[in-house]
């Protein structure tokens, strides 16, 4: 596995890729490192569809707010490189901040309305930062396919929207959420949870599973809220939002909606902020049973 820490090294490594009769299919997995099985599942997916797998490891300062955990975000490059190699990555791009954001940079991407709701409402500018770095990295790596986890559902929706609105020449693939055995979605931030917080965090996934049992958006929301309320009252979590939305626009679903939807949740457990989501399907209401025709009763005998 090769490692490039600058754009010129990446270009060189890219030019040395084995050239067949047709150009190799390059799949790209962007990450911020602190790799876990969720990231590695993206690599496995990439391996299955491409000749060459490129991963980036870059903690993007642009997507962190001033009071967020940029400084504290786990950086474990040596361990990550071992895991990436074992998972079958061909080339890791691990640039410095100065390489990606040289002094004098001015232009950036605005996510628009899709980036203002949910995560965007709690993390203003977050998706502008995500889209700016993703567009830059796509332009640097020039893959044919880029793979993102559905764990970050709004991020995936924003990226799909950017690719569509800005005619970016790449196929975006969404990969399933990888969870711990007890349901907690894998995240680089889970390591910050104390053993008690780790247990409290399970209510996020439990609330989503409760929502998935229901057959309308309002009922799904109410079911999730019932469980979350108990944890909030016990002081175990601070809820940022729970919502049932359209997974493409991230806008709330009306109550008479039928079809696929997404339940999304974000909460702080201690000082660690966690997000999770699950896909839901709201079925068409059953076609009304034909009214039973009353059986004529024999006249009562006098
Ligand atoms: P991050 O390093 O957190 O920026 O994540 C890099 C990529 O891995 C993103 O596309 C995430 O959505 C994806 N990812 C992170 N955690 C998971 C998970 N538990 N399951 C699937 N994908 C994940």
mmCIF file of C-alpha atoms and ligand atoms in Angstrom:
data_model
loop_
_atom_site.group_PDB
_atom_site.id
_atom_site.type_symbol
_atom_site.label_atom_id
_atom_site.label_comp_id
_atom_site.label_asym_id
_atom_site.label_seq_id
_atom_site.Cartn_x
_atom_site.Cartn_y
_atom_site.Cartn_z
ATOM 1 C CA UNK A 1 0.000 0.000 0.000
ATOM 2 C CA UNK A 2 1.294 3.428 -0.914
ATOM 3 C CA UNK A 3 0.912 6.512 1.249
ATOM 4 C CA UNK A 4 0.858 10.024 -0.225
ATOM 5 C CA UNK A 5 0.966 13.066 2.016
ATOM 6 C CA UNK A 6 0.947 15.704 -0.707
ATOM 7 C CA UNK A 7 -1.028 16.247 -3.901
ATOM 8 C CA UNK A 8 2.113 15.793 -6.011
ATOM 9 C CA UNK A 9 2.857 12.451 -4.318
ATOM 10 C CA UNK A 10 -0.713 11.400 -4.968
ATOM 11 C CA UNK A 11 -0.395 12.392 -8.642
ATOM 12 C CA UNK A 12 2.785 10.340 -8.907
ATOM 13 C CA UNK A 13 1.221 7.294 -7.243
ATOM 14 C CA UNK A 14 -1.846 7.687 -9.466
ATOM 15 C CA UNK A 15 0.327 7.776 -12.607
ATOM 16 C CA UNK A 16 2.012 4.541 -11.502
ATOM 17 C CA UNK A 17 -1.267 2.623 -11.189
ATOM 18 C CA UNK A 18 -1.266 -0.537 -13.282
ATOM 19 C CA UNK A 19 -2.726 0.475 -16.640
ATOM 20 C CA UNK A 20 -4.740 -2.208 -18.405
ATOM 21 C CA UNK A 21 -6.442 -2.035 -21.785
ATOM 22 C CA UNK A 22 -9.025 0.223 -20.181
ATOM 23 C CA UNK A 23 -8.240 2.748 -17.416
ATOM 24 C CA UNK A 24 -8.605 1.182 -13.941
ATOM 25 C CA UNK A 25 -11.833 1.816 -12.060
ATOM 26 C CA UNK A 26 -10.870 3.857 -9.001
ATOM 27 C CA UNK A 27 -13.084 3.748 -5.923
ATOM 28 C CA UNK A 28 -12.503 6.382 -3.281
ATOM 29 C CA UNK A 29 -13.279 6.216 0.438
ATOM 30 C CA UNK A 30 -12.901 9.587 2.211
ATOM 31 C CA UNK A 31 -12.443 9.387 5.998
ATOM 32 C CA UNK A 32 -11.214 11.412 8.932
ATOM 33 C CA UNK A 33 -9.284 8.423 10.262
ATOM 34 C CA UNK A 34 -9.568 6.705 13.658
ATOM 35 C CA UNK A 35 -10.665 3.805 11.511
ATOM 36 C CA UNK A 36 -13.185 1.239 12.751
ATOM 37 C CA UNK A 37 -15.171 -1.547 11.107
ATOM 38 C CA UNK A 38 -17.646 0.976 9.661
ATOM 39 C CA UNK A 39 -14.850 2.560 7.606
ATOM 40 C CA UNK A 40 -13.441 -0.844 6.691
ATOM 41 C CA UNK A 41 -16.839 -1.997 5.395
ATOM 42 C CA UNK A 42 -16.642 0.905 2.922
ATOM 43 C CA UNK A 43 -13.245 -0.367 1.789
ATOM 44 C CA UNK A 44 -14.627 -3.899 1.319
ATOM 45 C CA UNK A 45 -17.482 -2.491 -0.736
ATOM 46 C CA UNK A 46 -14.980 -0.474 -2.793
ATOM 47 C CA UNK A 47 -12.776 -3.557 -3.358
ATOM 48 C CA UNK A 48 -15.802 -5.390 -4.744
ATOM 49 C CA UNK A 49 -16.521 -2.805 -7.431
ATOM 50 C CA UNK A 50 -13.154 -1.305 -8.378
ATOM 51 C CA UNK A 51 -9.633 -2.161 -9.528
ATOM 52 C CA UNK A 52 -7.994 0.397 -7.266
ATOM 53 C CA UNK A 53 -9.093 1.629 -3.833
ATOM 54 C CA UNK A 54 -7.920 5.022 -2.615
ATOM 55 C CA UNK A 55 -8.673 6.170 0.929
ATOM 56 C CA UNK A 56 -8.098 9.636 2.304
ATOM 57 C CA UNK A 57 -7.474 10.367 5.963
ATOM 58 C CA UNK A 58 -7.967 14.027 6.675
ATOM 59 C CA UNK A 59 -9.538 15.729 9.695
ATOM 60 C CA UNK A 60 -11.184 18.637 7.934
ATOM 61 C CA UNK A 61 -11.052 21.800 10.069
ATOM 62 C CA UNK A 62 -13.662 23.486 7.864
ATOM 63 C CA UNK A 63 -16.474 21.214 9.033
ATOM 64 C CA UNK A 64 -15.934 21.799 12.769
ATOM 65 C CA UNK A 65 -17.586 24.730 14.555
ATOM 66 C CA UNK A 66 -15.563 26.940 16.932
ATOM 67 C CA UNK A 67 -16.821 25.064 20.015
ATOM 68 C CA UNK A 68 -16.563 21.595 18.533
ATOM 69 C CA UNK A 69 -14.048 18.793 18.964
ATOM 70 C CA UNK A 70 -11.571 19.499 16.115
ATOM 71 C CA UNK A 71 -8.545 19.634 18.447
ATOM 72 C CA UNK A 72 -9.705 16.593 20.387
ATOM 73 C CA UNK A 73 -10.748 14.518 17.341
ATOM 74 C CA UNK A 74 -8.833 11.186 17.501
ATOM 75 C CA UNK A 75 -5.770 11.058 15.255
ATOM 76 C CA UNK A 76 -4.310 7.553 15.016
ATOM 77 C CA UNK A 77 -2.510 7.562 11.652
ATOM 78 C CA UNK A 78 -0.064 4.695 12.261
ATOM 79 C CA UNK A 79 -2.813 2.349 13.417
ATOM 80 C CA UNK A 80 -5.078 3.527 10.580
ATOM 81 C CA UNK A 81 -2.437 2.729 7.954
ATOM 82 C CA UNK A 82 -2.130 -0.838 9.258
ATOM 83 C CA UNK A 83 -5.899 -1.314 9.199
ATOM 84 C CA UNK A 84 -6.226 0.237 5.730
ATOM 85 C CA UNK A 85 -3.506 -2.031 4.345
ATOM 86 C CA UNK A 86 -5.094 -5.130 5.861
ATOM 87 C CA UNK A 87 -8.496 -4.168 4.432
ATOM 88 C CA UNK A 88 -7.063 -3.900 0.920
ATOM 89 C CA UNK A 89 -6.557 -0.173 0.344
ATOM 90 C CA UNK A 90 -4.042 0.451 -2.482
ATOM 91 C CA UNK A 91 -3.249 4.081 -1.773
ATOM 92 C CA UNK A 92 -3.815 6.313 1.258
ATOM 93 C CA UNK A 93 -3.893 10.083 0.814
ATOM 94 C CA UNK A 94 -3.134 11.712 4.183
ATOM 95 C CA UNK A 95 -2.488 15.386 3.454
ATOM 96 C CA UNK A 96 -1.669 18.189 5.873
ATOM 97 C CA UNK A 97 -4.143 21.008 6.452
ATOM 98 C CA UNK A 98 -1.827 23.430 4.603
ATOM 99 C CA UNK A 99 -1.839 21.129 1.565
ATOM 100 C CA UNK A 100 -5.627 21.184 1.328
ATOM 101 C CA UNK A 101 -6.137 24.778 2.454
ATOM 102 C CA UNK A 102 -3.165 26.867 1.348
ATOM 103 C CA UNK A 103 -3.209 30.482 2.447
ATOM 104 C CA UNK A 104 -5.314 32.755 0.293
ATOM 105 C CA UNK A 105 -8.102 30.272 -0.422
ATOM 106 C CA UNK A 106 -11.400 32.094 -0.974
ATOM 107 C CA UNK A 107 -13.998 30.030 -2.819
ATOM 108 C CA UNK A 108 -16.099 27.415 -1.056
ATOM 109 C CA UNK A 109 -19.243 25.348 -1.581
ATOM 110 C CA UNK A 110 -22.581 26.277 0.019
ATOM 111 C CA UNK A 111 -24.886 23.371 0.744
ATOM 112 C CA UNK A 112 -28.088 25.457 0.636
ATOM 113 C CA UNK A 113 -31.336 24.501 2.375
ATOM 114 C CA UNK A 114 -30.498 20.792 2.674
ATOM 115 C CA UNK A 115 -27.518 21.753 4.831
ATOM 116 C CA UNK A 116 -29.433 24.138 7.094
ATOM 117 C CA UNK A 117 -31.729 21.622 8.798
ATOM 118 C CA UNK A 118 -31.097 18.881 11.419
ATOM 119 C CA UNK A 119 -27.289 18.585 11.753
ATOM 120 C CA UNK A 120 -26.929 21.898 9.944
ATOM 121 C CA UNK A 121 -29.215 23.680 12.435
ATOM 122 C CA UNK A 122 -27.024 22.494 15.334
ATOM 123 C CA UNK A 123 -23.720 22.785 13.448
ATOM 124 C CA UNK A 124 -24.012 25.940 11.311
ATOM 125 C CA UNK A 125 -21.719 25.786 8.281
ATOM 126 C CA UNK A 126 -20.901 22.108 8.865
ATOM 127 C CA UNK A 127 -22.122 20.892 5.485
ATOM 128 C CA UNK A 128 -20.520 23.831 3.660
ATOM 129 C CA UNK A 129 -17.233 22.593 5.156
ATOM 130 C CA UNK A 130 -18.002 18.983 4.254
ATOM 131 C CA UNK A 131 -18.958 19.784 0.660
ATOM 132 C CA UNK A 132 -15.974 22.064 0.147
ATOM 133 C CA UNK A 133 -13.507 19.388 1.232
ATOM 134 C CA UNK A 134 -15.335 16.586 -0.584
ATOM 135 C CA UNK A 135 -15.363 18.525 -3.856
ATOM 136 C CA UNK A 136 -11.665 19.347 -3.475
ATOM 137 C CA UNK A 137 -10.790 15.733 -2.655
ATOM 138 C CA UNK A 138 -12.885 14.440 -5.571
ATOM 139 C CA UNK A 139 -11.020 16.828 -7.884
ATOM 140 C CA UNK A 140 -7.663 15.700 -6.500
ATOM 141 C CA UNK A 141 -8.348 11.935 -6.459
ATOM 142 C CA UNK A 142 -10.559 11.844 -9.598
ATOM 143 C CA UNK A 143 -12.263 8.530 -8.798
ATOM 144 C CA UNK A 144 -15.089 7.005 -10.834
ATOM 145 C CA UNK A 145 -16.916 5.950 -7.660
ATOM 146 C CA UNK A 146 -16.892 7.485 -4.169
ATOM 147 C CA UNK A 147 -18.282 5.589 -1.199
ATOM 148 C CA UNK A 148 -19.934 7.190 1.829
ATOM 149 C CA UNK A 149 -21.616 5.596 4.858
ATOM 150 C CA UNK A 150 -25.348 5.926 5.378
ATOM 151 C CA UNK A 151 -24.447 6.477 9.055
ATOM 152 C CA UNK A 152 -24.045 10.144 8.035
ATOM 153 C CA UNK A 153 -27.324 10.236 6.133
ATOM 154 C CA UNK A 154 -27.576 14.003 5.778
ATOM 155 C CA UNK A 155 -23.958 14.209 4.634
ATOM 156 C CA UNK A 156 -24.705 11.587 1.977
ATOM 157 C CA UNK A 157 -27.837 13.492 0.878
ATOM 158 C CA UNK A 158 -25.846 16.762 0.652
ATOM 159 C CA UNK A 159 -23.098 15.081 -1.381
ATOM 160 C CA UNK A 160 -25.593 13.502 -3.784
ATOM 161 C CA UNK A 161 -27.205 16.928 -4.151
ATOM 162 C CA UNK A 162 -23.855 18.626 -4.822
ATOM 163 C CA UNK A 163 -22.894 16.009 -7.414
ATOM 164 C CA UNK A 164 -26.233 16.569 -9.141
ATOM 165 C CA UNK A 165 -26.329 20.371 -8.875
ATOM 166 C CA UNK A 166 -22.667 20.927 -9.827
ATOM 167 C CA UNK A 167 -22.432 18.102 -12.414
ATOM 168 C CA UNK A 168 -19.572 16.386 -10.625
ATOM 169 C CA UNK A 169 -18.451 13.398 -12.702
ATOM 170 C CA UNK A 170 -18.521 10.639 -10.068
ATOM 171 C CA UNK A 171 -20.912 7.896 -8.951
ATOM 172 C CA UNK A 172 -21.852 8.126 -5.293
ATOM 173 C CA UNK A 173 -22.491 4.874 -3.437
ATOM 174 C CA UNK A 174 -24.109 4.784 0.026
ATOM 175 C CA UNK A 175 -22.933 1.947 2.291
ATOM 176 C CA UNK A 176 -25.000 0.347 5.099
ATOM 177 C CA UNK A 177 -24.493 1.391 8.725
ATOM 178 C CA UNK A 178 -22.189 -0.915 10.688
ATOM 179 C CA UNK A 179 -23.194 -1.339 14.335
ATOM 180 C CA UNK A 180 -21.771 -2.857 17.472
ATOM 181 C CA UNK A 181 -23.508 -6.067 18.542
ATOM 182 C CA UNK A 182 -25.793 -4.158 20.913
ATOM 183 C CA UNK A 183 -26.946 -1.767 18.173
ATOM 184 C CA UNK A 184 -24.730 1.279 18.800
ATOM 185 C CA UNK A 185 -23.660 2.697 15.425
ATOM 186 C CA UNK A 186 -19.879 2.543 15.106
ATOM 187 C CA UNK A 187 -18.270 5.976 15.325
ATOM 188 C CA UNK A 188 -14.793 7.337 15.909
ATOM 189 C CA UNK A 189 -16.331 9.295 18.797
ATOM 190 C CA UNK A 190 -17.616 6.215 20.691
ATOM 191 C CA UNK A 191 -14.190 5.897 22.340
ATOM 192 C CA UNK A 192 -14.991 9.042 24.345
ATOM 193 C CA UNK A 193 -17.988 7.385 26.063
ATOM 194 C CA UNK A 194 -17.538 6.205 29.660
ATOM 195 C CA UNK A 195 -18.932 2.714 30.390
ATOM 196 C CA UNK A 196 -22.145 4.250 31.802
ATOM 197 C CA UNK A 197 -22.493 6.668 28.876
ATOM 198 C CA UNK A 198 -21.906 3.760 26.502
ATOM 199 C CA UNK A 199 -25.048 2.114 27.952
ATOM 200 C CA UNK A 200 -27.040 5.379 27.901
ATOM 201 C CA UNK A 201 -26.122 5.807 24.214
ATOM 202 C CA UNK A 202 -28.070 2.667 23.308
ATOM 203 C CA UNK A 203 -31.347 4.577 23.602
ATOM 204 C CA UNK A 204 -30.578 6.297 20.286
ATOM 205 C CA UNK A 205 -30.761 3.096 18.288
ATOM 206 C CA UNK A 206 -33.563 1.732 20.481
ATOM 207 C CA UNK A 207 -35.687 4.798 19.687
ATOM 208 C CA UNK A 208 -35.079 4.338 15.959
ATOM 209 C CA UNK A 209 -36.047 0.681 16.166
ATOM 210 C CA UNK A 210 -39.242 1.657 17.987
ATOM 211 C CA UNK A 211 -39.972 4.164 15.198
ATOM 212 C CA UNK A 212 -39.488 1.455 12.576
ATOM 213 C CA UNK A 213 -42.367 -0.576 14.061
ATOM 214 C CA UNK A 214 -44.895 2.152 13.289
ATOM 215 C CA UNK A 215 -46.879 2.727 10.141
ATOM 216 C CA UNK A 216 -47.096 6.534 9.917
ATOM 217 C CA UNK A 217 -44.524 9.322 10.348
ATOM 218 C CA UNK A 218 -46.374 10.791 13.357
ATOM 219 C CA UNK A 219 -46.641 7.420 15.086
ATOM 220 C CA UNK A 220 -42.967 6.676 14.350
ATOM 221 C CA UNK A 221 -41.915 10.012 15.825
ATOM 222 C CA UNK A 222 -44.110 9.534 18.908
ATOM 223 C CA UNK A 223 -42.708 6.026 19.511
ATOM 224 C CA UNK A 224 -39.117 7.276 19.315
ATOM 225 C CA UNK A 225 -39.885 10.302 21.496
ATOM 226 C CA UNK A 226 -41.463 8.101 24.202
ATOM 227 C CA UNK A 227 -38.207 6.190 24.666
ATOM 228 C CA UNK A 228 -35.969 9.248 24.395
ATOM 229 C CA UNK A 229 -38.082 11.130 26.984
ATOM 230 C CA UNK A 230 -37.227 8.539 29.630
ATOM 231 C CA UNK A 231 -33.483 8.945 28.987
ATOM 232 C CA UNK A 232 -33.788 12.742 28.913
ATOM 233 C CA UNK A 233 -35.648 12.776 32.227
ATOM 234 C CA UNK A 234 -33.056 10.484 33.764
ATOM 235 C CA UNK A 235 -30.391 12.990 32.677
ATOM 236 C CA UNK A 236 -28.708 10.347 30.507
ATOM 237 C CA UNK A 237 -28.853 12.236 27.222
ATOM 238 C CA UNK A 238 -29.393 15.758 25.890
ATOM 239 C CA UNK A 239 -31.472 15.447 22.757
ATOM 240 C CA UNK A 240 -30.643 17.723 19.825
ATOM 241 C CA UNK A 241 -33.331 16.361 17.491
ATOM 242 C CA UNK A 242 -35.396 13.371 16.494
ATOM 243 C CA UNK A 243 -37.197 13.628 13.189
ATOM 244 C CA UNK A 244 -38.804 11.532 10.461
ATOM 245 C CA UNK A 245 -37.745 12.868 7.090
ATOM 246 C CA UNK A 246 -37.447 12.308 3.373
ATOM 247 C CA UNK A 247 -33.982 10.778 2.946
ATOM 248 C CA UNK A 248 -33.270 12.799 -0.212
ATOM 249 C CA UNK A 249 -34.394 16.278 0.879
ATOM 250 C CA UNK A 250 -34.077 15.773 4.667
ATOM 251 C CA UNK A 251 -37.432 17.565 5.072
ATOM 252 C CA UNK A 252 -40.044 16.221 7.560
ATOM 253 C CA UNK A 253 -42.619 13.806 6.145
ATOM 254 C CA UNK A 254 -46.315 14.692 6.265
ATOM 255 C CA UNK A 255 -48.406 12.319 8.320
ATOM 256 C CA UNK A 256 -50.331 10.870 5.354
ATOM 257 C CA UNK A 257 -47.050 9.963 3.604
ATOM 258 C CA UNK A 258 -46.524 6.441 2.327
ATOM 259 C CA UNK A 259 -43.223 5.071 1.035
ATOM 260 C CA UNK A 260 -39.615 5.064 2.261
ATOM 261 C CA UNK A 261 -38.470 7.511 4.934
ATOM 262 C CA UNK A 262 -35.675 8.036 7.395
ATOM 263 C CA UNK A 263 -35.747 8.482 11.173
ATOM 264 C CA UNK A 264 -32.787 10.603 12.270
ATOM 265 C CA UNK A 265 -31.598 11.350 15.783
ATOM 266 C CA UNK A 266 -28.791 13.336 17.402
ATOM 267 C CA UNK A 267 -28.001 13.616 21.092
ATOM 268 C CA UNK A 268 -25.212 14.424 23.453
ATOM 269 C CA UNK A 269 -24.241 11.711 25.886
ATOM 270 C CA UNK A 270 -22.001 13.429 28.411
ATOM 271 C CA UNK A 271 -19.781 15.588 26.223
ATOM 272 C CA UNK A 272 -19.919 13.227 23.240
ATOM 273 C CA UNK A 273 -22.323 14.073 20.431
ATOM 274 C CA UNK A 274 -23.727 11.072 18.600
ATOM 275 C CA UNK A 275 -25.947 10.698 15.532
ATOM 276 C CA UNK A 276 -27.834 7.718 14.163
ATOM 277 C CA UNK A 277 -30.584 6.973 11.667
ATOM 278 C CA UNK A 278 -32.644 4.166 10.255
ATOM 279 C CA UNK A 279 -34.605 3.644 7.091
ATOM 280 C CA UNK A 280 -38.360 3.198 7.498
ATOM 281 C CA UNK A 281 -41.155 2.228 5.146
ATOM 282 C CA UNK A 282 -44.654 3.582 5.611
ATOM 283 C CA UNK A 283 -47.065 1.196 3.918
ATOM 284 C CA UNK A 284 -50.179 2.101 1.981
ATOM 285 C CA UNK A 285 -53.121 1.795 4.359
ATOM 286 C CA UNK A 286 -54.906 -1.564 3.947
ATOM 287 C CA UNK A 287 -57.704 -1.403 1.390
ATOM 288 C CA UNK A 288 -60.846 -1.189 3.509
ATOM 289 C CA UNK A 289 -62.449 -4.581 4.117
ATOM 290 C CA UNK A 290 -65.695 -4.856 2.123
ATOM 291 C CA UNK A 291 -68.508 -3.978 4.492
ATOM 292 C CA UNK A 292 -70.120 -7.170 5.749
ATOM 293 C CA UNK A 293 -73.593 -7.463 4.302
ATOM 294 C CA UNK A 294 -76.022 -7.927 7.190
ATOM 295 C CA UNK A 295 -77.536 -11.379 7.075
ATOM 296 C CA UNK A 296 -81.318 -11.039 6.936
ATOM 297 C CA UNK A 297 -82.746 -12.239 10.239
ATOM 298 C CA UNK A 298 -85.920 -14.271 10.344
ATOM 299 C CA UNK A 299 -88.820 -12.235 11.721
ATOM 300 C CA UNK A 300 -89.268 -12.647 15.413
ATOM 301 C CA UNK A 301 -92.140 -14.927 16.221
ATOM 302 C CA UNK A 302 -94.959 -13.096 17.915
HETATM 303 P P1 LIG B 1 -15.656 9.808 9.179
HETATM 304 O O1 LIG B 1 -14.272 9.310 9.341
HETATM 305 O O2 LIG B 1 -16.454 9.796 10.436
HETATM 306 O O3 LIG B 1 -15.735 11.111 8.423
HETATM 307 O O4 LIG B 1 -16.368 8.745 8.246
HETATM 308 C C1 LIG B 1 -15.852 8.422 6.994
HETATM 309 C C2 LIG B 1 -16.880 7.634 6.242
HETATM 310 O O5 LIG B 1 -17.190 6.450 6.961
HETATM 311 C C3 LIG B 1 -18.201 8.394 6.069
HETATM 312 O O6 LIG B 1 -18.712 8.150 4.770
HETATM 313 C C4 LIG B 1 -19.070 7.803 7.133
HETATM 314 O O7 LIG B 1 -20.448 7.884 6.842
HETATM 315 C C5 LIG B 1 -18.592 6.370 7.128
HETATM 316 N N1 LIG B 1 -18.929 5.724 8.390
HETATM 317 C C6 LIG B 1 -18.591 6.149 9.631
HETATM 318 N N2 LIG B 1 -19.126 5.322 10.549
HETATM 319 C C7 LIG B 1 -19.814 4.365 9.880
HETATM 320 C C8 LIG B 1 -20.590 3.235 10.269
HETATM 321 N N3 LIG B 1 -20.790 2.925 11.545
HETATM 322 N N4 LIG B 1 -21.152 2.474 9.303
HETATM 323 C C9 LIG B 1 -20.966 2.798 7.988
HETATM 324 N N5 LIG B 1 -20.258 3.855 7.562
HETATM 325 C C10 LIG B 1 -19.686 4.624 8.487
#
